[in-house]
Amino acid sequence: MTVRTRVAPSPTGDPHVGTAYIALFNRAFARSQGGQFILRIEDTDQKRGSSESEQRIFESLKWLGLDWDEGPDLGGPFGSYRQSERKDIYFEHAQKLVDAGHAFTCFCSPGRLDEVRKAQRDAGETTRYDGHCVGLSAEQVGLRIADGESHVTRMKVPATGVCKFTDILRGEIEIPWQQIDMQVLVKADGMPTYHLAVVVDDHLMEITHVLRGEEWINSFPKHQLLYQYFGWEMPLHCHLPLLRNPDKSKLSKRKNPTSISYFQRAGYLAEALVNYLSLMGWSMPDEREIFSQEEFISEFKLERISLGAPVFDLEKLSWLSGQYVRGMSEDEFMSSIQKWALNRENLSRIVPLIQERTEKLSEIIPQVDYLLGDRAPLSLESFQHKKLDQDMHLKILQFLLWEFEKKVQFESEELLEICKIWADHLGLKIRDLLFPLFLAVSGKTVSLPLFDSIVILGVDLTRMRIRDALSVLGGVSKKKLKRLEKEYAVFSSV
Ligand code: GLU
């Protein structure tokens, strides 16, 4: 048997370090067994997915050196590797389940489903579909579909009993069927849900081992049942421990940078980040912490993965990056610096901003310091302003952060538009509104044009700097956050 593993990111938002971590372990396992590692793009959520995000996934994984054997860009014998291009395949498979009586068409409106869930919650029961449409005859279903009624396809699940399954690392797991919902398999827009697509694709792409995040354990019963319904053999499953913030909560962008491009822009070495991620839930037999991917692959054994919650610690990562820097020859170091930012491509974005403002070339570095390196640290005093108090600074930055979190890419005009709208909502002059943003982004009150700077810095660094400025301003308590959320919602719906 050839081992085949895959990573299956959804192209939404920034490429996450969690994706790199899962890719890394799947790739190492496949390579250690002489097998293949596949990249599949799970883009069935058409509202959230975007092709820019997909591009960024490719670029980020390539930057980390995590190459794949088959994928949307490379092709391969089991394509397409992009789920949105496999709609007919899922539809056909869902139909087979309906014909065999394992799935049914459901016409329940969102309103009805809400009521059912509310009643179940009030009665202290697990919220799940109540089976309202299970008994409809094929004829009734046909008529209603012909009538143009909106519908979904749901899978049937046993009402009682316990689902037992085995995870390679965790052993036997049991989940009562009562906790499992009659999952929607095909949505009203004709797109499959994750649950149908993942089973169909893993089978058709001949995946032998699924190494995925532990957040998917509770979905396992549905997946196991679908394999049974189709009469297919199920790949082996292994649920990897989730990466954690230092406070042990699930790694989140509110507490830590999580986007791979952030680490690239901030100048961490790719080798160090990959090495660091390999230490998440794993240790070498001789406990050494610095090793290459080749060494990782040659020692890799699934049984060596530990289930403890691995903490993603920026200080440790910086230390490791320093070890890599010091281990380089001067020539290699020079190449890394060039590749990172001091190259024609990057400079060509900065040059139009500085040319007009420069007399002597030695004036360049102070102008661009915050574009290449970290901006100067801020203090509360930096925010002294004759019209804006601390609360207003917090509000402006939090609202703009929420606006910026909706974006995967920035355009200068669009940023100006957003800021104008918010200045208007808050009754401020645009100059005043931009004051805390200038500081957050550049660490100065005067800098190169702000929006062009933000475009050059990119979404990740910009957001990180705003988050940092928010914490310098005392942070946003839970209570304050609730208030701001309300105010933000009122304004943004205007
Ligand atoms: N699209 C899912 C995710 O992004 C994939 C989960 C899986 O590996 O099955 O987490």
Coordinates of C-alpha atoms and ligand atoms in Angstrom, one line a residue:
M1 CA 0.0 0.0 0.0
T2 CA 1.3 3.5 -0.9
V3 CA 0.7 5.9 2.0
R4 CA -1.2 9.0 0.8
T5 CA -1.9 11.9 3.1
R6 CA -3.3 15.3 2.5
V7 CA -3.8 18.8 3.9
A8 CA -7.1 20.4 3.1
P9 CA -7.2 24.0 3.9
S10 CA -10.1 26.3 3.3
P11 CA -9.1 29.5 1.5
T12 CA -10.5 31.9 3.9
G13 CA -8.5 34.8 5.4
D14 CA -4.9 34.5 6.1
P15 CA -3.0 31.3 5.7
H16 CA -2.8 30.0 9.3
V17 CA 0.2 28.5 11.1
G18 CA -2.2 25.7 12.1
T19 CA -2.4 24.8 8.4
A20 CA 1.4 24.7 8.1
Y21 CA 1.6 22.5 11.2
I22 CA -1.0 20.0 9.9
A23 CA 0.7 20.1 6.5
L24 CA 4.1 19.5 8.1
F25 CA 3.0 16.3 9.9
N26 CA 1.1 14.9 7.0
R27 CA 4.0 15.6 4.7
A28 CA 6.6 14.1 7.1
F29 CA 4.5 11.0 7.5
A30 CA 3.9 10.4 3.8
R31 CA 7.6 11.1 3.0
S32 CA 8.8 8.8 5.8
Q33 CA 6.8 6.0 4.2
G34 CA 7.8 6.7 0.7
G35 CA 4.3 7.9 0.0
Q36 CA 2.6 11.0 -1.4
F37 CA 1.4 14.2 0.1
I38 CA -1.5 16.0 -1.5
L39 CA -2.8 19.6 -1.2
R40 CA -6.5 19.9 -1.6
I41 CA -8.4 23.2 -1.5
E42 CA -11.7 23.0 0.4
D43 CA -13.5 26.0 -1.1
T44 CA -17.1 24.9 -1.0
D45 CA -18.0 27.9 1.2
Q46 CA -18.4 30.3 -1.7
K47 CA -19.3 33.2 0.5
R48 CA -16.1 33.1 2.5
G49 CA -13.5 31.6 0.1
S50 CA -11.4 33.6 -2.3
S51 CA -8.8 32.9 -4.9
E52 CA -6.4 35.4 -3.4
S53 CA -6.4 33.4 -0.2
E54 CA -5.8 30.2 -2.2
Q55 CA -2.7 31.9 -3.8
R56 CA -1.5 32.9 -0.4
I57 CA -1.8 29.3 0.9
F58 CA 0.4 28.2 -2.0
E59 CA 2.9 30.9 -1.4
S60 CA 3.1 30.4 2.3
L61 CA 3.6 26.7 2.1
K62 CA 6.2 27.1 -0.6
W63 CA 8.0 29.7 1.5
L64 CA 8.2 27.2 4.3
G65 CA 9.5 24.6 1.8
L66 CA 6.5 22.3 2.4
D67 CA 6.0 21.1 -1.1
W68 CA 3.3 18.7 -2.2
D69 CA 3.1 15.9 -4.8
E70 CA -0.4 16.6 -6.2
G71 CA -2.5 19.7 -5.9
P72 CA -4.6 22.4 -7.8
D73 CA -1.5 23.9 -9.2
L74 CA 0.4 20.7 -10.0
G75 CA -2.5 18.5 -11.1
G76 CA -2.3 14.8 -10.6
P77 CA -4.2 11.6 -11.3
F78 CA -7.1 12.3 -8.9
G79 CA -7.9 16.0 -9.8
S80 CA -9.5 18.4 -9.6
Y81 CA -7.9 19.2 -6.2
R82 CA -10.2 22.1 -5.8
Q83 CA -13.5 21.2 -4.3
S84 CA -15.6 23.9 -6.0
E85 CA -14.7 22.1 -9.3
R86 CA -16.0 18.7 -8.1
K87 CA -19.6 19.8 -7.4
D88 CA -21.1 17.1 -9.8
I89 CA -19.1 14.3 -8.1
Y90 CA -20.6 15.3 -4.6
F91 CA -24.1 15.7 -6.0
E92 CA -23.9 12.3 -7.6
H93 CA -22.8 10.7 -4.4
A94 CA -25.4 12.5 -2.3
Q95 CA -28.0 11.1 -4.8
K96 CA -26.7 7.6 -4.3
L97 CA -27.3 8.0 -0.5
V98 CA -30.8 9.3 -1.1
D99 CA -31.6 6.4 -3.4
A100 CA -30.3 3.9 -0.9
G101 CA -32.4 5.5 1.9
H102 CA -29.4 6.7 3.8
A103 CA -30.1 10.4 3.2
F104 CA -33.2 12.4 2.6
T105 CA -34.3 15.7 1.2
C106 CA -35.3 18.3 3.8
F107 CA -37.4 21.4 3.1
C108 CA -37.4 22.9 6.6
S109 CA -36.9 26.6 6.7
P110 CA -34.2 28.3 8.7
G111 CA -37.0 29.8 10.8
R112 CA -38.5 26.3 11.7
L113 CA -35.0 25.0 12.5
D114 CA -34.4 27.9 14.9
E115 CA -37.6 27.2 16.7
V116 CA -36.8 23.5 17.0
R117 CA -33.4 24.2 18.4
K118 CA -34.7 26.8 20.8
A119 CA -37.3 24.4 22.1
Q120 CA -34.6 21.7 22.6
R121 CA -32.3 24.2 24.3
D122 CA -35.1 25.2 26.7
A123 CA -35.7 21.6 27.5
G124 CA -32.0 21.1 28.2
E125 CA -31.6 18.7 25.2
T126 CA -28.8 18.4 22.7
T127 CA -29.9 20.5 19.7
R128 CA -30.3 18.4 16.6
Y129 CA -32.6 18.1 13.6
D130 CA -35.9 16.5 14.7
G131 CA -36.5 14.3 11.6
H132 CA -39.4 16.3 10.3
C133 CA -38.8 15.5 6.6
V134 CA -37.5 12.0 7.0
G135 CA -40.8 10.4 6.1
L136 CA -41.6 12.4 2.9
S137 CA -42.3 10.1 0.0
A138 CA -40.2 10.3 -3.2
E139 CA -43.3 11.6 -5.0
Q140 CA -43.9 14.5 -2.5
V141 CA -40.2 15.3 -2.6
G142 CA -40.3 15.4 -6.5
L143 CA -43.3 17.7 -6.5
R144 CA -41.9 20.1 -4.0
I145 CA -38.5 20.3 -5.9
A146 CA -40.3 20.8 -9.2
D147 CA -42.2 23.6 -7.5
G148 CA -38.8 25.3 -6.9
E149 CA -38.9 24.9 -3.1
S150 CA -35.5 25.4 -1.4
H151 CA -34.1 22.2 0.0
V152 CA -31.0 20.5 1.4
T153 CA -29.9 16.9 1.6
R154 CA -29.4 15.4 5.1
M155 CA -27.9 12.1 6.2
K156 CA -29.7 9.8 8.5
V157 CA -28.1 8.9 11.8
P158 CA -29.1 6.2 14.3
A159 CA -31.3 7.5 17.1
T160 CA -29.7 5.4 19.8
G161 CA -26.6 3.5 20.6
V162 CA -23.0 4.5 20.7
C163 CA -20.5 5.2 17.8
K164 CA -17.2 3.5 18.5
F165 CA -14.1 4.3 16.6
T166 CA -10.3 4.2 16.8
D167 CA -7.9 7.0 16.5
I168 CA -4.3 6.0 15.9
L169 CA -3.1 8.1 18.8
R170 CA -6.0 8.3 21.1
G171 CA -7.2 4.6 20.9
E172 CA -10.9 3.8 21.2
I173 CA -13.3 6.7 21.4
E174 CA -17.1 6.5 22.0
I175 CA -19.7 9.1 21.2
P176 CA -23.4 8.4 21.7
W177 CA -25.4 8.8 18.5
Q178 CA -27.8 11.0 20.3
Q179 CA -25.2 13.8 20.2
I180 CA -24.8 13.5 16.4
D181 CA -27.0 15.6 14.2
M182 CA -28.6 14.6 10.9
Q183 CA -25.9 16.5 9.1
V184 CA -26.7 18.5 6.0
L185 CA -24.7 17.0 3.1
V186 CA -25.7 19.2 0.3
K187 CA -26.7 22.8 1.0
A188 CA -29.5 24.8 -0.6
D189 CA -27.0 26.4 -3.0
G190 CA -26.1 22.9 -4.3
M191 CA -22.7 22.9 -2.7
P192 CA -21.6 20.0 -0.5
T193 CA -20.8 20.5 3.2
Y194 CA -17.3 19.7 4.5
H195 CA -18.6 16.4 5.8
L196 CA -19.8 15.0 2.5
A197 CA -16.9 16.4 0.5
V198 CA -14.2 15.3 2.8
V199 CA -15.4 11.7 2.8
V200 CA -15.9 11.5 -1.0
D201 CA -12.6 13.2 -1.7
D202 CA -10.5 11.2 0.8
H203 CA -11.9 8.0 -0.7
L204 CA -11.6 9.0 -4.4
M205 CA -8.1 10.5 -3.9
E206 CA -7.1 7.2 -2.2
I207 CA -6.0 8.9 1.0
T208 CA -4.8 6.2 3.4
H209 CA -4.2 8.3 6.6
V210 CA -6.0 11.4 7.7
L211 CA -4.0 13.5 10.1
R212 CA -6.1 16.4 11.1
G213 CA -6.8 18.8 14.0
E214 CA -8.5 17.5 17.1
E215 CA -11.4 19.9 16.5
W216 CA -12.7 17.3 14.1
I217 CA -13.0 14.4 16.5
N218 CA -16.7 15.0 17.1
S219 CA -17.3 14.8 13.3
F220 CA -15.8 11.4 13.1
P221 CA -19.1 9.5 13.7
K222 CA -20.7 11.2 10.8
H223 CA -17.7 10.4 8.6
Q224 CA -17.5 6.8 9.7
L225 CA -21.2 6.4 9.0
L226 CA -20.9 7.9 5.5
Y227 CA -18.0 5.4 4.7
Q228 CA -20.4 2.6 5.8
Y229 CA -23.2 3.9 3.7
F230 CA -21.0 4.1 0.7
G231 CA -19.5 0.7 1.4
W232 CA -16.0 2.1 1.4
E233 CA -13.0 1.2 3.6
M234 CA -12.1 4.1 5.9
P235 CA -8.7 5.6 6.0
L236 CA -6.9 5.5 9.3
H237 CA -7.4 8.7 11.4
C238 CA -5.2 10.6 13.7
H239 CA -6.3 13.8 15.4
L240 CA -3.4 16.0 16.1
P241 CA -3.4 18.2 19.2
L242 CA -4.4 21.8 18.6
L243 CA -1.8 24.6 18.9
R244 CA -2.4 26.8 22.0
N245 CA -1.8 30.3 23.1
P246 CA 0.5 30.6 26.2
D247 CA -2.6 30.8 28.3
K248 CA -3.6 27.3 26.9
S249 CA -6.6 28.6 24.9
K250 CA -6.8 27.6 21.3
L251 CA -4.3 29.6 19.2
S252 CA -6.1 32.7 18.0
K253 CA -5.2 35.8 16.2
R254 CA -6.5 37.9 19.0
K255 CA -3.7 36.7 21.2
N256 CA -0.9 35.7 18.9
P257 CA 0.1 36.3 15.3
T258 CA -1.3 33.3 13.4
S259 CA -0.8 34.1 9.8
I260 CA 2.2 32.5 8.1
S261 CA 2.8 35.7 6.1
Y262 CA 3.2 37.6 9.3
F263 CA 6.2 35.5 10.2
Q264 CA 7.6 35.9 6.7
R265 CA 7.2 39.7 6.8
A266 CA 8.5 40.0 10.3
G267 CA 11.7 38.3 9.2
Y268 CA 11.6 35.0 11.0
L269 CA 13.5 32.4 9.0
A270 CA 11.3 29.9 7.3
E271 CA 13.6 27.0 8.4
A272 CA 13.2 28.1 12.0
L273 CA 9.4 28.3 11.8
V274 CA 9.2 24.9 10.2
N275 CA 11.6 23.5 12.8
Y276 CA 9.6 25.1 15.6
L277 CA 6.3 23.7 14.3
S278 CA 7.9 20.3 14.1
L279 CA 8.4 20.6 17.9
M280 CA 4.7 21.0 18.5
G281 CA 3.6 17.7 19.9
W282 CA 6.8 16.0 18.8
S283 CA 10.3 15.4 20.1
M284 CA 13.3 13.8 18.5
P285 CA 14.4 10.5 20.1
D286 CA 17.6 12.3 21.4
E287 CA 15.6 15.4 22.4
R288 CA 17.6 17.7 20.2
E289 CA 15.6 20.8 19.3
I290 CA 17.3 22.0 16.1
F291 CA 16.9 19.7 13.1
S292 CA 16.2 19.9 9.4
Q293 CA 13.1 18.5 7.7
E294 CA 15.1 15.7 6.2
E295 CA 16.1 14.7 9.8
F296 CA 12.5 15.1 10.9
I297 CA 11.3 12.9 8.1
S298 CA 13.9 10.2 8.7
E299 CA 13.0 9.9 12.4
F300 CA 9.2 10.5 12.0
K301 CA 6.9 8.0 13.7
L302 CA 3.2 8.7 14.3
E303 CA 3.5 7.0 17.8
R304 CA 6.0 9.6 18.8
I305 CA 3.4 12.4 18.6
S306 CA 2.4 13.5 22.1
L307 CA -1.1 14.6 22.8
G308 CA -0.3 17.3 25.4
A309 CA -1.4 20.8 24.3
P310 CA 1.5 22.3 22.4
V311 CA 2.0 26.0 23.2
F312 CA 3.0 28.3 20.4
D313 CA 5.5 30.5 22.1
L314 CA 6.9 33.5 20.2
E315 CA 9.9 33.9 22.4
K316 CA 11.0 30.3 21.8
L317 CA 10.5 30.8 18.1
S318 CA 12.6 33.9 18.1
W319 CA 15.3 32.0 20.0
L320 CA 15.2 29.3 17.4
S321 CA 15.3 31.8 14.5
G322 CA 18.4 33.3 16.1
Q323 CA 20.1 29.9 16.3
Y324 CA 19.5 29.5 12.5
V325 CA 20.8 33.0 11.8
R326 CA 24.0 32.2 13.8
G327 CA 24.4 28.9 12.1
M328 CA 24.6 30.5 8.6
S329 CA 27.6 31.5 6.7
E330 CA 27.8 35.3 6.1
D331 CA 27.0 34.6 2.5
E332 CA 23.9 32.7 3.3
F333 CA 22.9 35.4 5.8
M334 CA 23.2 38.0 3.1
S335 CA 21.0 36.0 0.8
S336 CA 18.4 35.7 3.5
I337 CA 18.3 39.4 4.1
Q338 CA 18.0 40.0 0.4
K339 CA 15.2 37.5 0.0
W340 CA 13.4 38.9 3.0
A341 CA 13.1 42.6 2.1
L342 CA 16.2 44.1 0.6
N343 CA 15.5 43.1 -2.9
R344 CA 14.4 45.0 -6.0
E345 CA 10.8 43.8 -5.8
N346 CA 10.3 45.1 -2.3
L347 CA 12.3 48.3 -2.8
S348 CA 10.4 49.1 -6.0
R349 CA 7.3 49.4 -3.8
I350 CA 9.0 51.8 -1.4
V351 CA 11.0 53.9 -3.8
P352 CA 8.0 55.9 -5.2
L353 CA 7.2 57.0 -1.7
I354 CA 10.7 58.2 -0.7
Q355 CA 12.2 59.6 -3.9
E356 CA 10.5 63.0 -3.6
R357 CA 11.3 63.3 0.0
T358 CA 15.0 62.6 -0.3
E359 CA 18.0 64.9 -0.8
K360 CA 20.8 62.7 0.5
L361 CA 20.6 58.9 0.3
S362 CA 21.5 58.7 3.9
E363 CA 18.1 60.1 4.7
I364 CA 16.4 57.0 3.4
I365 CA 16.9 54.6 6.3
P366 CA 15.2 56.8 9.0
Q367 CA 12.2 57.2 6.6
V368 CA 11.7 53.5 5.9
D369 CA 12.7 52.1 9.3
Y370 CA 9.1 51.1 10.2
L371 CA 8.5 49.6 6.7
L372 CA 11.5 47.3 6.9
G373 CA 11.9 46.7 10.6
D374 CA 9.7 46.8 13.7
R375 CA 8.2 50.2 14.4
A376 CA 9.4 52.1 17.5
P377 CA 7.7 50.9 20.7
L378 CA 4.8 53.0 21.8
S379 CA 3.9 54.3 25.2
L380 CA 0.7 56.0 26.6
E381 CA 2.4 59.4 26.3
S382 CA 2.8 58.8 22.5
F383 CA -1.0 59.1 22.2
Q384 CA -1.2 62.6 23.8
H385 CA -3.6 64.6 21.6
K386 CA -5.5 67.8 22.2
K387 CA -8.9 66.4 21.1
L388 CA -8.7 62.6 21.5
D389 CA -8.6 60.8 24.9
Q390 CA -7.5 57.3 25.6
D391 CA -11.0 55.9 25.2
M392 CA -11.4 57.5 21.8
H393 CA -8.0 56.2 20.6
L394 CA -9.1 52.7 21.7
K395 CA -12.4 53.0 19.9
I396 CA -10.9 54.3 16.7
L397 CA -8.2 51.6 16.6
Q398 CA -10.6 48.8 17.5
F399 CA -13.2 49.8 14.8
L400 CA -10.5 50.1 12.2
L401 CA -9.0 46.8 13.3
W402 CA -12.4 45.1 12.7
E403 CA -12.6 46.7 9.3
F404 CA -9.1 45.5 8.5
E405 CA -9.8 42.0 9.7
K406 CA -12.4 41.7 6.9
K407 CA -9.6 42.1 4.3
V408 CA -7.0 39.8 2.8
Q409 CA -5.4 42.6 0.9
F410 CA -5.4 46.4 1.1
E411 CA -5.8 49.1 -1.6
S412 CA -4.9 52.6 -0.7
E413 CA -8.1 54.3 -2.0
E414 CA -10.3 51.7 -0.2
L415 CA -8.5 52.4 3.1
L416 CA -9.1 56.1 2.7
E417 CA -12.8 55.4 2.0
I418 CA -13.0 53.3 5.2
C419 CA -11.3 55.9 7.3
K420 CA -13.6 58.7 5.9
I421 CA -16.7 56.7 6.7
W422 CA -15.5 56.1 10.3
A423 CA -14.4 59.7 10.8
D424 CA -17.9 60.6 9.8
H425 CA -19.6 58.0 12.1
L426 CA -17.5 59.2 15.0
G427 CA -17.9 62.9 14.2
L428 CA -14.1 63.4 13.8
K429 CA -11.9 65.2 11.3
I430 CA -10.2 62.6 9.2
R431 CA -6.8 64.0 10.4
D432 CA -7.7 63.3 14.0
L433 CA -9.0 59.9 13.3
L434 CA -5.8 59.0 11.5
F435 CA -3.6 60.2 14.4
P436 CA -3.7 56.9 16.4
L437 CA -3.5 54.9 13.2
F438 CA -0.3 56.7 12.2
L439 CA 1.2 55.9 15.6
A440 CA 0.1 52.3 15.6
V441 CA 1.4 51.7 12.1
S442 CA 4.6 53.7 12.0
G443 CA 5.4 54.5 15.6
K444 CA 5.5 58.2 14.6
T445 CA 3.1 61.0 14.1
V446 CA 4.6 62.0 10.8
S447 CA 5.7 59.3 8.4
L448 CA 5.5 58.4 4.7
P449 CA 1.9 58.4 3.4
L450 CA -0.1 56.3 5.7
F451 CA -2.2 54.2 3.4
D452 CA 0.7 53.5 1.0
S453 CA 2.6 52.3 4.1
I454 CA -0.2 50.1 5.2
V455 CA -0.4 48.5 1.7
I456 CA 3.3 47.9 1.8
L457 CA 3.2 46.4 5.3
G458 CA 0.3 44.2 4.3
V459 CA -2.6 43.0 6.4
D460 CA -0.8 40.9 8.9
L461 CA 1.8 43.4 10.1
T462 CA -0.7 46.2 10.1
R463 CA -3.1 44.2 12.3
M464 CA -0.4 43.1 14.6
R465 CA 0.7 46.7 15.1
I466 CA -2.8 47.9 15.8
R467 CA -3.3 45.1 18.3
D468 CA -0.1 46.1 20.0
A469 CA -1.2 49.7 20.1
L470 CA -4.5 48.7 21.7
S471 CA -2.6 46.9 24.4
V472 CA -0.4 49.9 25.0
L473 CA -3.6 51.9 25.4
G474 CA -4.6 49.6 28.2
G475 CA -6.4 46.9 26.1
V476 CA -10.0 46.4 25.7
S477 CA -11.7 44.6 28.6
K478 CA -14.5 42.1 27.9
K479 CA -17.1 44.6 29.1
K480 CA -15.7 47.4 26.9
L481 CA -15.5 45.0 24.0
K482 CA -19.2 44.2 24.3
R483 CA -20.0 47.9 24.2
L484 CA -17.8 48.6 21.3
E485 CA -19.2 45.6 19.4
K486 CA -22.7 47.0 19.8
E487 CA -21.7 50.5 18.7
Y488 CA -19.7 49.0 15.7
A489 CA -22.7 47.0 14.7
V490 CA -25.0 50.0 14.7
F491 CA -22.6 52.1 12.6
S492 CA -21.6 49.4 10.2
S493 CA -25.2 48.6 9.4
V494 CA -25.9 52.3 8.4
Ligands
GLU1 N1 -11.1 22.2 5.5 C1 -10.8 21.7 6.8 C2 -10.0 22.7 7.6 O1 -9.6 23.7 7.1 C3 -10.1 20.3 6.7 C4 -10.2 19.4 7.8 C5 -9.6 18.1 7.5 O2 -8.4 17.9 7.4 O3 -10.4 17.2 7.2 O4 -9.8 22.5 8.8

